[in-house]
mmCIF file of C-alpha atoms in Angstrom:
data_model
loop_
_atom_site.group_PDB
_atom_site.id
_atom_site.type_symbol
_atom_site.label_atom_id
_atom_site.label_comp_id
_atom_site.label_asym_id
_atom_site.label_seq_id
_atom_site.Cartn_x
_atom_site.Cartn_y
_atom_site.Cartn_z
ATOM 1 C CA MET A 95 0.255 -0.241 -0.149
ATOM 2 C CA SER A 96 2.728 2.199 1.231
ATOM 3 C CA ASP A 97 3.865 1.812 -3.050
ATOM 4 C CA GLU A 98 -0.032 2.604 -3.946
ATOM 5 C CA ILE A 99 0.284 6.318 -2.048
ATOM 6 C CA ARG A 100 4.209 7.084 -3.155
ATOM 7 C CA THR A 101 2.808 6.900 -6.928
ATOM 8 C CA ILE A 102 0.200 8.926 -6.012
ATOM 9 C CA LEU A 103 2.155 11.208 -3.855
ATOM 10 C CA LYS A 104 4.208 11.596 -7.066
ATOM 11 C CA GLU A 105 1.457 12.380 -9.648
ATOM 12 C CA HIS A 106 -0.955 15.219 -6.822
ATOM 13 C CA GLY A 107 1.709 15.486 -4.008
ATOM 14 C CA ARG A 108 4.007 18.383 -5.854
ATOM 15 C CA LEU A 109 6.514 17.167 -3.972
ATOM 16 C CA SER A 110 10.127 18.980 -4.424
ATOM 17 C CA ALA A 111 11.295 15.529 -3.081
ATOM 18 C CA ASP A 112 11.099 11.871 -5.146
ATOM 19 C CA ALA A 113 7.991 10.311 -3.387
ATOM 20 C CA THR A 114 9.179 7.246 -4.199
ATOM 21 C CA THR A 115 12.378 7.870 -2.181
ATOM 22 C CA LEU A 116 10.242 9.718 1.108
ATOM 23 C CA GLY A 117 10.203 7.626 4.733
ATOM 24 C CA ASP A 118 6.799 6.560 5.760
ATOM 25 C CA ASP A 119 7.492 9.542 8.941
ATOM 26 C CA ALA A 120 8.442 12.505 6.308
ATOM 27 C CA ASP A 121 6.374 15.710 7.030
ATOM 28 C CA LEU A 122 4.394 15.564 3.060
ATOM 29 C CA TYR A 123 3.806 19.329 3.633
ATOM 30 C CA LYS A 124 7.824 20.594 4.486
ATOM 31 C CA VAL A 125 9.054 19.146 1.154
ATOM 32 C CA GLY A 126 5.928 21.899 -0.679
ATOM 33 C CA MET A 127 2.679 19.910 -0.904
ATOM 34 C CA THR A 128 0.242 22.275 -0.380
ATOM 35 C CA SER A 129 -3.796 22.152 0.852
ATOM 36 C CA HIS A 130 -4.377 22.308 -2.791
ATOM 37 C CA ALA A 131 -2.054 19.480 -3.799
ATOM 38 C CA SER A 132 -3.108 17.268 -0.601
ATOM 39 C CA VAL A 133 -7.296 17.655 -2.295
ATOM 40 C CA ASN A 134 -5.975 15.769 -5.745
ATOM 41 C CA VAL A 135 -3.645 13.448 -3.392
ATOM 42 C CA MET A 136 -7.152 12.789 -1.115
ATOM 43 C CA LEU A 137 -8.939 12.536 -4.282
ATOM 44 C CA ALA A 138 -7.185 9.405 -6.219
ATOM 45 C CA LEU A 139 -6.638 8.078 -2.884
ATOM 46 C CA GLU A 140 -9.738 7.937 -3.067
ATOM 47 C CA ALA A 141 -10.009 6.373 -6.495
ATOM 48 C CA LYS A 142 -7.158 4.438 -6.461
ATOM 49 C CA PHE A 143 -8.468 2.660 -3.163
ATOM 50 C CA ASP A 144 -12.029 3.049 -3.800
ATOM 51 C CA ILE A 145 -13.652 4.801 -0.485
ATOM 52 C CA GLU A 146 -14.398 8.249 0.991
ATOM 53 C CA PHE A 147 -12.426 9.942 3.575
ATOM 54 C CA PRO A 148 -15.363 10.636 5.978
ATOM 55 C CA ASP A 149 -15.253 14.728 7.245
ATOM 56 C CA ARG A 150 -13.578 13.704 10.890
ATOM 57 C CA MET A 151 -9.943 12.582 8.413
ATOM 58 C CA LEU A 152 -10.272 16.159 6.758
ATOM 59 C CA LYS A 153 -7.474 17.438 8.433
ATOM 60 C CA ARG A 154 -4.011 17.793 8.834
ATOM 61 C CA SER A 155 -2.252 15.100 10.498
ATOM 62 C CA VAL A 156 -4.436 12.431 8.089
ATOM 63 C CA PHE A 157 -1.769 13.783 4.997
ATOM 64 C CA GLU A 158 1.092 14.523 6.749
ATOM 65 C CA THR A 159 2.778 12.120 6.353
ATOM 66 C CA ILE A 160 2.777 8.641 3.631
ATOM 67 C CA ALA A 161 1.881 6.429 7.511
ATOM 68 C CA SER A 162 -0.567 9.109 8.808
ATOM 69 C CA ILE A 163 -2.238 9.051 4.997
ATOM 70 C CA ARG A 164 -1.700 4.209 5.360
ATOM 71 C CA GLU A 165 -3.208 4.372 8.404
ATOM 72 C CA ALA A 166 -6.269 6.750 7.053
ATOM 73 C CA VAL A 167 -6.441 4.029 4.277
ATOM 74 C CA GLU A 168 -6.008 1.035 5.973
ATOM 75 C CA GLU A 169 -9.303 2.283 8.891
ATOM 76 C CA LEU A 170 -11.330 3.291 4.915
ATOM 77 C CA THR A 171 -11.047 -0.591 3.302
ATOM 78 C CA SER A 172 -10.904 -2.703 6.614
ATOM 79 C CA GLY A 173 -13.617 -4.981 6.991
ATOM 80 C CA ARG A 174 -13.875 -5.894 2.924
ATOM 81 C CA MET B 113 -15.974 7.069 21.083
ATOM 82 C CA GLU B 114 -17.511 8.499 18.529
ATOM 83 C CA HIS B 115 -15.355 11.019 16.969
ATOM 84 C CA ASP B 116 -15.835 15.030 17.544
ATOM 85 C CA PRO B 117 -15.363 16.283 13.934
ATOM 86 C CA SER B 118 -16.242 19.565 15.244
ATOM 87 C CA PRO B 119 -13.264 22.296 16.817
ATOM 88 C CA ALA B 120 -16.182 23.031 18.524
ATOM 89 C CA SER B 121 -14.244 21.291 21.777
ATOM 90 C CA ARG B 122 -10.618 21.149 21.000
ATOM 91 C CA SER B 123 -7.522 23.003 21.791
ATOM 92 C CA LEU B 124 -6.402 25.902 19.576
ATOM 93 C CA PRO B 125 -3.466 27.121 18.957
ATOM 94 C CA THR B 126 -3.040 31.149 20.895
ATOM 95 C CA LEU B 127 -3.557 34.274 18.545
ATOM 96 C CA PRO B 128 -2.389 37.533 19.501
ATOM 97 C CA GLU B 129 -4.394 40.260 21.740
ATOM 98 C CA ILE B 130 -3.387 43.420 20.635
ATOM 99 C CA ARG B 131 -2.027 44.316 24.179
ATOM 100 C CA GLY B 132 -4.070 45.189 27.069
ATOM 101 C CA THR B 133 -7.280 46.164 25.117
ATOM 102 C CA GLY B 134 -8.557 42.533 24.197
ATOM 103 C CA ALA B 135 -9.002 42.821 20.544
ATOM 104 C CA PHE B 136 -7.520 41.092 18.031
ATOM 105 C CA THR B 137 -7.326 40.582 14.738
ATOM 106 C CA LEU B 138 -7.193 37.757 12.327
ATOM 107 C CA VAL B 139 -5.398 38.012 9.373
ATOM 108 C CA GLY B 140 -5.011 34.958 6.912
ATOM 109 C CA GLY B 141 -3.917 35.062 3.287
ATOM 110 C CA ASP B 142 -3.685 32.494 0.399
ATOM 111 C CA VAL B 143 -1.918 32.379 -2.779
ATOM 112 C CA VAL B 144 -3.382 29.672 -5.508
ATOM 113 C CA ASP B 145 -1.845 28.358 -8.882
ATOM 114 C CA VAL B 146 -5.219 29.213 -11.766
ATOM 115 C CA ALA B 147 -3.643 25.984 -13.641
ATOM 116 C CA GLN B 148 -3.725 23.458 -10.854
ATOM 117 C CA VAL B 149 -7.551 24.211 -10.219
ATOM 118 C CA ALA B 150 -8.323 23.545 -13.451
ATOM 119 C CA GLN B 151 -5.993 20.577 -14.039
ATOM 120 C CA SER B 152 -8.011 19.572 -10.441
ATOM 121 C CA ILE B 153 -11.480 20.031 -12.415
ATOM 122 C CA ALA B 154 -10.652 17.811 -15.825
ATOM 123 C CA THR B 155 -8.603 15.291 -13.984
ATOM 124 C CA PHE B 156 -11.014 14.481 -10.974
ATOM 125 C CA GLY B 157 -14.089 16.630 -12.188
ATOM 126 C CA ASP B 158 -17.404 16.820 -9.864
ATOM 127 C CA ARG B 159 -15.780 15.073 -7.953
ATOM 128 C CA TYR B 160 -13.073 17.814 -6.922
ATOM 129 C CA LEU B 161 -15.760 20.412 -8.168
ATOM 130 C CA ARG B 162 -18.222 18.337 -4.880
ATOM 131 C CA ARG B 163 -15.517 17.880 -2.001
ATOM 132 C CA VAL B 164 -13.801 21.597 -2.129
ATOM 133 C CA PHE B 165 -16.851 24.173 -3.763
ATOM 134 C CA THR B 166 -20.474 24.592 -2.558
ATOM 135 C CA ASP B 167 -23.298 24.577 -4.879
ATOM 136 C CA ARG B 168 -23.856 27.472 -4.726
ATOM 137 C CA GLU B 169 -19.849 28.939 -5.349
ATOM 138 C CA VAL B 170 -20.306 26.110 -9.018
ATOM 139 C CA SER B 171 -22.959 27.573 -10.295
ATOM 140 C CA HIS B 172 -22.079 31.245 -9.260
ATOM 141 C CA CYS B 173 -18.054 30.367 -11.373
ATOM 142 C CA THR B 174 -19.446 28.042 -14.258
ATOM 143 C CA ALA B 175 -22.424 30.928 -15.080
ATOM 144 C CA GLY B 176 -22.479 32.029 -18.755
ATOM 145 C CA GLY B 177 -20.286 29.716 -19.995
ATOM 146 C CA ARG B 178 -16.991 31.619 -18.334
ATOM 147 C CA ASP B 179 -13.688 30.185 -17.504
ATOM 148 C CA PRO B 180 -14.175 28.415 -13.615
ATOM 149 C CA ALA B 181 -10.870 27.912 -13.239
ATOM 150 C CA PRO B 182 -9.793 31.349 -12.008
ATOM 151 C CA HIS B 183 -12.964 32.071 -10.214
ATOM 152 C CA LEU B 184 -12.790 29.073 -8.119
ATOM 153 C CA ALA B 185 -9.041 29.128 -8.143
ATOM 154 C CA ALA B 186 -9.745 32.902 -6.051
ATOM 155 C CA ARG B 187 -12.786 30.344 -3.917
ATOM 156 C CA PHE B 188 -9.897 27.815 -2.641
ATOM 157 C CA ALA B 189 -7.982 30.694 -1.555
ATOM 158 C CA ALA B 190 -10.393 32.015 0.728
ATOM 159 C CA LYS B 191 -11.081 29.605 2.077
ATOM 160 C CA GLU B 192 -7.307 28.398 2.908
ATOM 161 C CA ALA B 193 -7.570 32.138 3.841
ATOM 162 C CA THR B 194 -9.908 31.710 6.275
ATOM 163 C CA PHE B 195 -7.863 28.689 8.225
ATOM 164 C CA LYS B 196 -5.362 30.303 7.859
ATOM 165 C CA ALA B 197 -6.530 33.458 9.874
ATOM 166 C CA LEU B 198 -9.111 30.754 12.516
ATOM 167 C CA ARG B 199 -6.064 28.392 13.392
ATOM 168 C CA PRO B 200 -8.351 25.765 13.941
ATOM 169 C CA GLY B 201 -5.443 23.328 14.873
ATOM 170 C CA ASP B 202 -6.423 20.166 13.561
ATOM 171 C CA ALA B 203 -9.569 19.721 14.159
ATOM 172 C CA SER B 204 -11.647 18.203 11.149
ATOM 173 C CA LEU B 205 -13.043 20.694 8.480
ATOM 174 C CA ASP B 206 -14.668 20.573 5.442
ATOM 175 C CA TRP B 207 -13.937 23.223 2.941
ATOM 176 C CA ARG B 208 -17.467 23.449 2.138
ATOM 177 C CA TRP B 209 -17.863 25.021 5.804
ATOM 178 C CA ILE B 210 -16.724 28.085 4.498
ATOM 179 C CA GLU B 211 -18.698 29.435 1.245
ATOM 180 C CA VAL B 212 -18.333 32.280 -0.716
ATOM 181 C CA ARG B 213 -21.026 34.863 -1.550
ATOM 182 C CA PRO B 214 -21.169 37.536 -4.020
ATOM 183 C CA ARG B 215 -22.955 40.830 -2.652
ATOM 184 C CA ALA B 216 -24.739 42.982 -4.600
ATOM 185 C CA ASP B 217 -22.205 45.669 -4.700
ATOM 186 C CA GLY B 218 -19.946 43.409 -6.491
ATOM 187 C CA SER B 219 -17.382 42.333 -3.270
ATOM 188 C CA CYS B 220 -17.837 39.185 -2.097
ATOM 189 C CA GLY B 221 -18.436 38.099 1.440
ATOM 190 C CA LEU B 222 -18.084 35.094 3.181
ATOM 191 C CA ARG B 223 -20.741 32.542 4.878
ATOM 192 C CA LEU B 224 -19.418 29.736 7.128
ATOM 193 C CA TYR B 225 -20.976 26.787 8.417
ATOM 194 C CA ARG B 226 -21.217 23.976 11.030
ATOM 195 C CA GLY B 227 -17.084 23.253 12.335
ATOM 196 C CA MET B 228 -16.271 27.089 10.696
ATOM 197 C CA ARG B 229 -19.353 28.214 12.151
ATOM 198 C CA ALA B 230 -18.670 26.744 16.402
ATOM 199 C CA LEU B 231 -14.901 27.900 14.994
ATOM 200 C CA ALA B 232 -15.610 31.331 13.957
ATOM 201 C CA LYS B 233 -18.073 31.772 17.466
ATOM 202 C CA ARG B 234 -15.351 30.263 19.989
ATOM 203 C CA ARG B 235 -12.669 32.324 18.617
ATOM 204 C CA GLY B 236 -15.068 35.377 19.378
ATOM 205 C CA VAL B 237 -15.222 36.204 15.627
ATOM 206 C CA ARG B 238 -17.265 39.421 15.437
ATOM 207 C CA ARG B 239 -16.644 40.320 12.049
ATOM 208 C CA LEU B 240 -15.076 38.325 8.863
ATOM 209 C CA GLU B 241 -13.460 40.410 5.812
ATOM 210 C CA LEU B 242 -13.052 39.071 2.586
ATOM 211 C CA SER B 243 -10.763 40.577 -0.595
ATOM 212 C CA MET B 244 -10.168 38.073 -3.423
ATOM 213 C CA SER B 245 -8.495 38.815 -6.880
ATOM 214 C CA HIS B 246 -7.178 36.852 -10.024
ATOM 215 C CA ASP B 247 -4.679 37.719 -13.224
ATOM 216 C CA GLY B 248 -3.053 35.490 -15.162
ATOM 217 C CA ALA B 249 -1.930 32.830 -13.375
ATOM 218 C CA TYR B 250 -3.055 33.353 -9.308
ATOM 219 C CA ALA B 251 -5.425 33.949 -7.300
ATOM 220 C CA ILE B 252 -4.777 35.950 -4.227
ATOM 221 C CA ALA B 253 -6.832 36.256 -1.205
ATOM 222 C CA ILE B 254 -7.339 37.917 2.093
ATOM 223 C CA VAL B 255 -9.384 37.455 5.342
ATOM 224 C CA VAL B 256 -9.084 40.000 8.235
ATOM 225 C CA GLY B 257 -11.462 39.434 11.144
ATOM 226 C CA ASP B 258 -12.645 41.466 14.291
ATOM 227 C CA VAL B 259 -11.828 40.205 17.614
ATOM 228 C CA SER B 260 -12.738 42.204 20.602
ATOM 229 C CA LEU B 261 -14.165 41.880 24.337
ATOM 230 C CA PRO B 262 -17.419 43.959 25.050
ATOM 231 C CA PRO B 263 -16.260 46.750 26.928
ATOM 232 C CA SER B 264 -19.084 45.821 29.405
ATOM 233 C CA THR B 265 -17.242 41.983 30.164
ATOM 234 C CA THR B 266 -14.767 43.259 33.279
ATOM 235 C CA GLY B 267 -13.203 41.081 36.391
ATOM 236 C CA SER B 268 -13.164 36.835 35.610
ATOM 237 C CA SER B 269 -15.455 36.105 32.797
ATOM 238 C CA ARG B 270 -13.125 39.209 30.778
ATOM 239 C CA ASP B 271 -10.602 36.305 31.678
ATOM 240 C CA ASN B 272 -12.421 33.672 31.055
ATOM 241 C CA LEU B 273 -12.139 35.180 27.279
ATOM 242 C CA ARG B 274 -8.904 35.837 27.651
ATOM 243 C CA ARG B 275 -8.513 32.148 28.454
ATOM 244 C CA THR B 276 -10.388 30.840 25.778
ATOM 245 C CA HIS B 277 -7.943 32.710 22.661
ATOM 246 C CA ARG B 278 -4.379 31.706 25.139
ATOM 247 C CA ARG B 279 -5.683 27.523 24.315
#
Protein backbone atom coordinates (compact mmCIF):
# COMPACT_ATOMS: atom_id res chain seq x y z
CA MET A 1 0.00 0.00 0.00
CA SER A 2 2.84 2.44 0.76
CA ASP A 3 4.11 2.07 -2.81
CA GLU A 4 0.67 2.93 -4.20
CA ILE A 5 0.48 5.95 -1.89
CA ARG A 6 3.94 7.05 -3.06
CA THR A 7 2.86 6.76 -6.68
CA ILE A 8 -0.17 8.96 -5.99
CA LEU A 9 1.98 11.48 -4.13
CA LYS A 10 4.42 11.55 -7.04
CA GLU A 11 1.58 12.21 -9.47
CA HIS A 12 -0.56 14.63 -7.45
CA GLY A 13 1.40 15.86 -4.41
CA ARG A 14 3.56 18.41 -6.25
CA LEU A 15 6.41 17.61 -3.90
CA SER A 16 9.88 19.06 -4.20
CA ALA A 17 11.30 15.64 -3.24
CA ASP A 18 10.99 12.28 -4.96
CA ALA A 19 8.00 10.58 -3.32
CA THR A 20 9.36 7.14 -4.15
CA THR A 21 12.35 7.66 -1.85
CA LEU A 22 10.66 9.61 0.97
CA GLY A 23 10.57 8.02 4.39
CA ASP A 24 7.23 6.94 5.81
CA ASP A 25 7.44 9.65 8.46
CA ALA A 26 8.71 12.51 6.30
CA ASP A 27 6.57 15.65 6.62
CA LEU A 28 4.87 16.05 3.24
CA TYR A 29 4.02 19.72 3.86
CA LYS A 30 7.69 20.45 4.47
CA VAL A 31 8.55 19.03 1.05
CA GLY A 32 6.08 21.29 -0.70
CA MET A 33 2.62 19.74 -0.56
CA THR A 34 0.06 22.54 -0.53
CA SER A 35 -3.45 22.23 0.83
CA HIS A 36 -4.75 22.25 -2.74
CA ALA A 37 -2.40 19.43 -3.66
CA SER A 38 -3.62 17.50 -0.62
CA VAL A 39 -7.15 17.68 -2.07
CA ASN A 40 -5.89 16.06 -5.26
CA VAL A 41 -4.03 13.42 -3.26
CA MET A 42 -7.21 12.68 -1.32
CA LEU A 43 -9.30 12.35 -4.50
CA ALA A 44 -6.70 10.10 -6.12
CA LEU A 45 -6.58 7.90 -3.01
CA GLU A 46 -10.38 7.65 -3.02
CA ALA A 47 -10.36 6.53 -6.64
CA LYS A 48 -7.48 4.09 -6.18
CA PHE A 49 -8.81 2.38 -3.06
CA ASP A 50 -12.55 2.91 -3.66
CA ILE A 51 -13.01 4.80 -0.41
CA GLU A 52 -14.33 8.14 0.73
CA PHE A 53 -12.59 10.18 3.39
CA PRO A 54 -15.19 11.19 6.00
CA ASP A 55 -15.32 14.66 7.58
CA ARG A 56 -13.43 13.48 10.66
CA MET A 57 -10.39 12.65 8.48
CA LEU A 58 -10.33 15.98 6.65
CA LYS A 59 -7.51 17.41 8.71
CA ARG A 60 -3.92 18.30 8.24
CA SER A 61 -2.41 15.48 10.27
CA VAL A 62 -4.06 12.74 8.16
CA PHE A 63 -2.17 13.89 5.05
CA GLU A 64 1.04 14.86 6.84
CA THR A 65 3.07 11.70 6.20
CA ILE A 66 2.94 8.51 4.15
CA ALA A 67 2.46 6.62 7.40
CA SER A 68 -0.55 8.71 8.46
CA ILE A 69 -2.12 8.38 5.00
CA ARG A 70 -1.58 4.61 5.09
CA GLU A 71 -3.16 4.40 8.54
CA ALA A 72 -6.24 6.28 7.31
CA VAL A 73 -6.59 4.18 4.15
CA GLU A 74 -6.16 0.97 6.15
CA GLU A 75 -8.92 2.06 8.50
CA LEU A 76 -11.25 2.86 5.60
CA THR A 77 -10.55 -0.41 3.78
CA SER A 78 -10.59 -2.70 6.81
CA GLY A 79 -13.33 -5.27 7.11
CA ARG A 80 -13.85 -5.70 3.37
CA MET B 1 -16.42 6.94 21.38
CA GLU B 2 -17.56 8.71 18.26
CA HIS B 3 -15.13 11.31 17.01
CA ASP B 4 -16.33 14.91 17.23
CA PRO B 5 -15.31 16.62 13.96
CA SER B 6 -16.25 20.03 15.31
CA PRO B 7 -13.39 22.24 16.47
CA ALA B 8 -15.66 23.58 19.20
CA SER B 9 -14.30 21.14 21.76
CA ARG B 10 -10.64 21.04 20.71
CA SER B 11 -7.78 23.11 22.04
CA LEU B 12 -6.87 25.91 19.67
CA PRO B 13 -3.62 27.75 18.87
CA THR B 14 -3.15 31.03 20.70
CA LEU B 15 -4.13 34.30 19.04
CA PRO B 16 -1.99 37.42 19.44
CA GLU B 17 -3.85 39.95 21.56
CA ILE B 18 -3.34 43.66 20.97
CA ARG B 19 -1.75 44.32 24.32
CA GLY B 20 -4.11 45.46 27.01
CA THR B 21 -7.05 46.11 24.72
CA GLY B 22 -8.82 42.78 24.70
CA ALA B 23 -8.87 43.12 20.91
CA PHE B 24 -7.56 40.74 18.28
CA THR B 25 -7.14 41.03 14.57
CA LEU B 26 -7.11 37.78 12.64
CA VAL B 27 -5.42 37.73 9.25
CA GLY B 28 -5.06 34.95 6.73
CA GLY B 29 -3.89 34.96 3.14
CA ASP B 30 -3.36 32.45 0.36
CA VAL B 31 -2.33 32.24 -3.26
CA VAL B 32 -3.46 29.52 -5.66
CA ASP B 33 -2.13 28.55 -9.07
CA VAL B 34 -5.09 28.79 -11.45
CA ALA B 35 -3.65 26.08 -13.70
CA GLN B 36 -3.68 23.61 -10.82
CA VAL B 37 -7.37 24.20 -10.27
CA ALA B 38 -8.02 23.76 -14.00
CA GLN B 39 -6.03 20.53 -13.89
CA SER B 40 -8.00 19.28 -10.88
CA ILE B 41 -11.26 19.96 -12.71
CA ALA B 42 -9.94 18.11 -15.78
CA THR B 43 -8.65 15.15 -13.73
CA PHE B 44 -11.36 14.70 -11.10
CA GLY B 45 -14.33 16.59 -12.58
CA ASP B 46 -17.45 16.76 -10.43
CA ARG B 47 -15.80 14.86 -7.56
CA TYR B 48 -13.35 17.73 -7.12
CA LEU B 49 -16.04 20.38 -7.42
CA ARG B 50 -18.43 18.65 -5.02
CA ARG B 51 -15.81 18.00 -2.32
CA VAL B 52 -14.37 21.49 -2.24
CA PHE B 53 -17.05 23.97 -3.31
CA THR B 54 -20.71 24.48 -2.45
CA ASP B 55 -23.34 24.09 -5.17
CA ARG B 56 -23.89 27.85 -5.04
CA GLU B 57 -20.19 28.52 -5.61
CA VAL B 58 -20.02 26.12 -8.55
CA SER B 59 -23.15 27.62 -10.12
CA HIS B 60 -21.78 31.14 -9.76
CA CYS B 61 -18.36 30.28 -11.18
CA THR B 62 -19.72 28.38 -14.18
CA ALA B 63 -22.49 30.86 -15.03
CA GLY B 64 -22.57 32.11 -18.58
CA GLY B 65 -20.16 29.48 -19.81
CA ARG B 66 -17.12 31.37 -18.51
CA ASP B 67 -13.89 29.60 -17.54
CA PRO B 68 -14.51 28.67 -13.89
CA ALA B 69 -10.85 28.02 -12.97
CA PRO B 70 -9.78 31.58 -11.98
CA HIS B 71 -12.95 32.12 -9.96
CA LEU B 72 -12.73 28.75 -8.23
CA ALA B 73 -9.01 29.30 -7.56
CA ALA B 74 -9.86 32.60 -5.84
CA ARG B 75 -12.50 30.81 -3.77
CA PHE B 76 -10.09 28.06 -2.77
CA ALA B 77 -7.64 30.78 -1.71
CA ALA B 78 -10.45 32.38 0.31
CA LYS B 79 -11.19 29.10 2.10
CA GLU B 80 -7.53 28.54 2.90
CA ALA B 81 -7.13 32.17 4.03
CA THR B 82 -10.08 31.68 6.38
CA PHE B 83 -8.46 28.54 7.82
CA LYS B 84 -5.27 30.52 8.38
CA ALA B 85 -7.11 33.42 10.00
CA LEU B 86 -9.09 31.25 12.41
CA ARG B 87 -6.21 28.85 13.15
CA PRO B 88 -8.14 25.64 13.70
CA GLY B 89 -5.07 23.60 14.64
CA ASP B 90 -5.64 20.00 13.63
CA ALA B 91 -9.42 20.12 13.81
CA SER B 92 -11.39 18.27 11.13
CA LEU B 93 -12.74 20.81 8.69
CA ASP B 94 -14.59 20.57 5.40
CA TRP B 95 -13.82 23.11 2.69
CA ARG B 96 -17.56 23.46 2.03
CA TRP B 97 -18.06 24.84 5.54
CA ILE B 98 -16.69 28.09 4.12
CA GLU B 99 -18.69 29.67 1.32
CA VAL B 100 -17.88 32.77 -0.72
CA ARG B 101 -21.04 34.75 -1.35
CA PRO B 102 -21.26 37.63 -3.83
CA ARG B 103 -22.79 40.85 -2.50
CA ALA B 104 -24.99 43.29 -4.34
CA ASP B 105 -22.17 45.85 -4.51
CA GLY B 106 -19.90 43.45 -6.41
CA SER B 107 -17.71 42.51 -3.47
CA CYS B 108 -17.77 39.06 -1.87
CA GLY B 109 -18.27 37.98 1.70
CA LEU B 110 -17.93 34.78 3.65
CA ARG B 111 -20.59 32.54 5.07
CA LEU B 112 -19.55 29.85 7.53
CA TYR B 113 -21.29 26.60 8.30
CA ARG B 114 -21.10 23.80 10.84
CA GLY B 115 -17.57 23.33 12.21
CA MET B 116 -16.25 26.62 10.82
CA ARG B 117 -19.19 28.51 12.26
CA ALA B 118 -18.54 26.85 15.62
CA LEU B 119 -14.85 27.73 15.41
CA ALA B 120 -15.56 31.39 14.59
CA LYS B 121 -18.03 31.57 17.46
CA ARG B 122 -15.49 30.08 19.84
CA ARG B 123 -12.88 32.56 18.63
CA GLY B 124 -15.31 35.39 19.38
CA VAL B 125 -15.19 36.63 15.78
CA ARG B 126 -17.46 39.60 15.28
CA ARG B 127 -16.76 40.19 11.63
CA LEU B 128 -14.83 38.57 8.78
CA GLU B 129 -13.96 40.49 5.65
CA LEU B 130 -12.65 39.03 2.40
CA SER B 131 -10.73 40.40 -0.54
CA MET B 132 -10.01 38.24 -3.59
CA SER B 133 -8.28 38.85 -6.89
CA HIS B 134 -6.99 36.90 -9.86
CA ASP B 135 -4.70 37.90 -12.65
CA GLY B 136 -3.32 35.47 -15.18
CA ALA B 137 -1.76 32.48 -13.50
CA TYR B 138 -2.61 33.25 -9.90
CA ALA B 139 -5.52 33.96 -7.60
CA ILE B 140 -5.17 35.41 -4.12
CA ALA B 141 -7.38 36.00 -1.12
CA ILE B 142 -6.98 37.88 2.14
CA VAL B 143 -9.29 37.41 5.12
CA VAL B 144 -9.34 39.79 8.07
CA GLY B 145 -11.36 39.18 11.19
CA ASP B 146 -12.25 41.36 14.15
CA VAL B 147 -12.36 39.90 17.60
CA SER B 148 -12.95 42.20 20.50
CA LEU B 149 -14.02 41.57 24.01
CA PRO B 150 -17.00 43.80 24.86
CA PRO B 151 -16.15 46.76 27.16
CA SER B 152 -18.78 45.59 29.59
CA THR B 153 -16.93 42.31 29.92
CA THR B 154 -14.92 42.75 33.06
CA GLY B 155 -13.26 40.76 35.80
CA SER B 156 -13.42 37.00 35.75
CA SER B 157 -15.65 36.71 32.66
CA ARG B 158 -13.16 38.80 30.65
CA ASP B 159 -10.31 36.64 31.91
CA ASN B 160 -12.25 33.57 30.85
CA LEU B 161 -12.66 34.95 27.34
CA ARG B 162 -8.94 35.72 27.17
CA ARG B 163 -8.11 32.22 28.29
CA THR B 164 -10.27 30.87 25.45
CA HIS B 165 -8.04 32.68 22.99
CA ARG B 166 -4.84 31.55 24.64
CA ARG B 167 -5.60 27.85 24.35
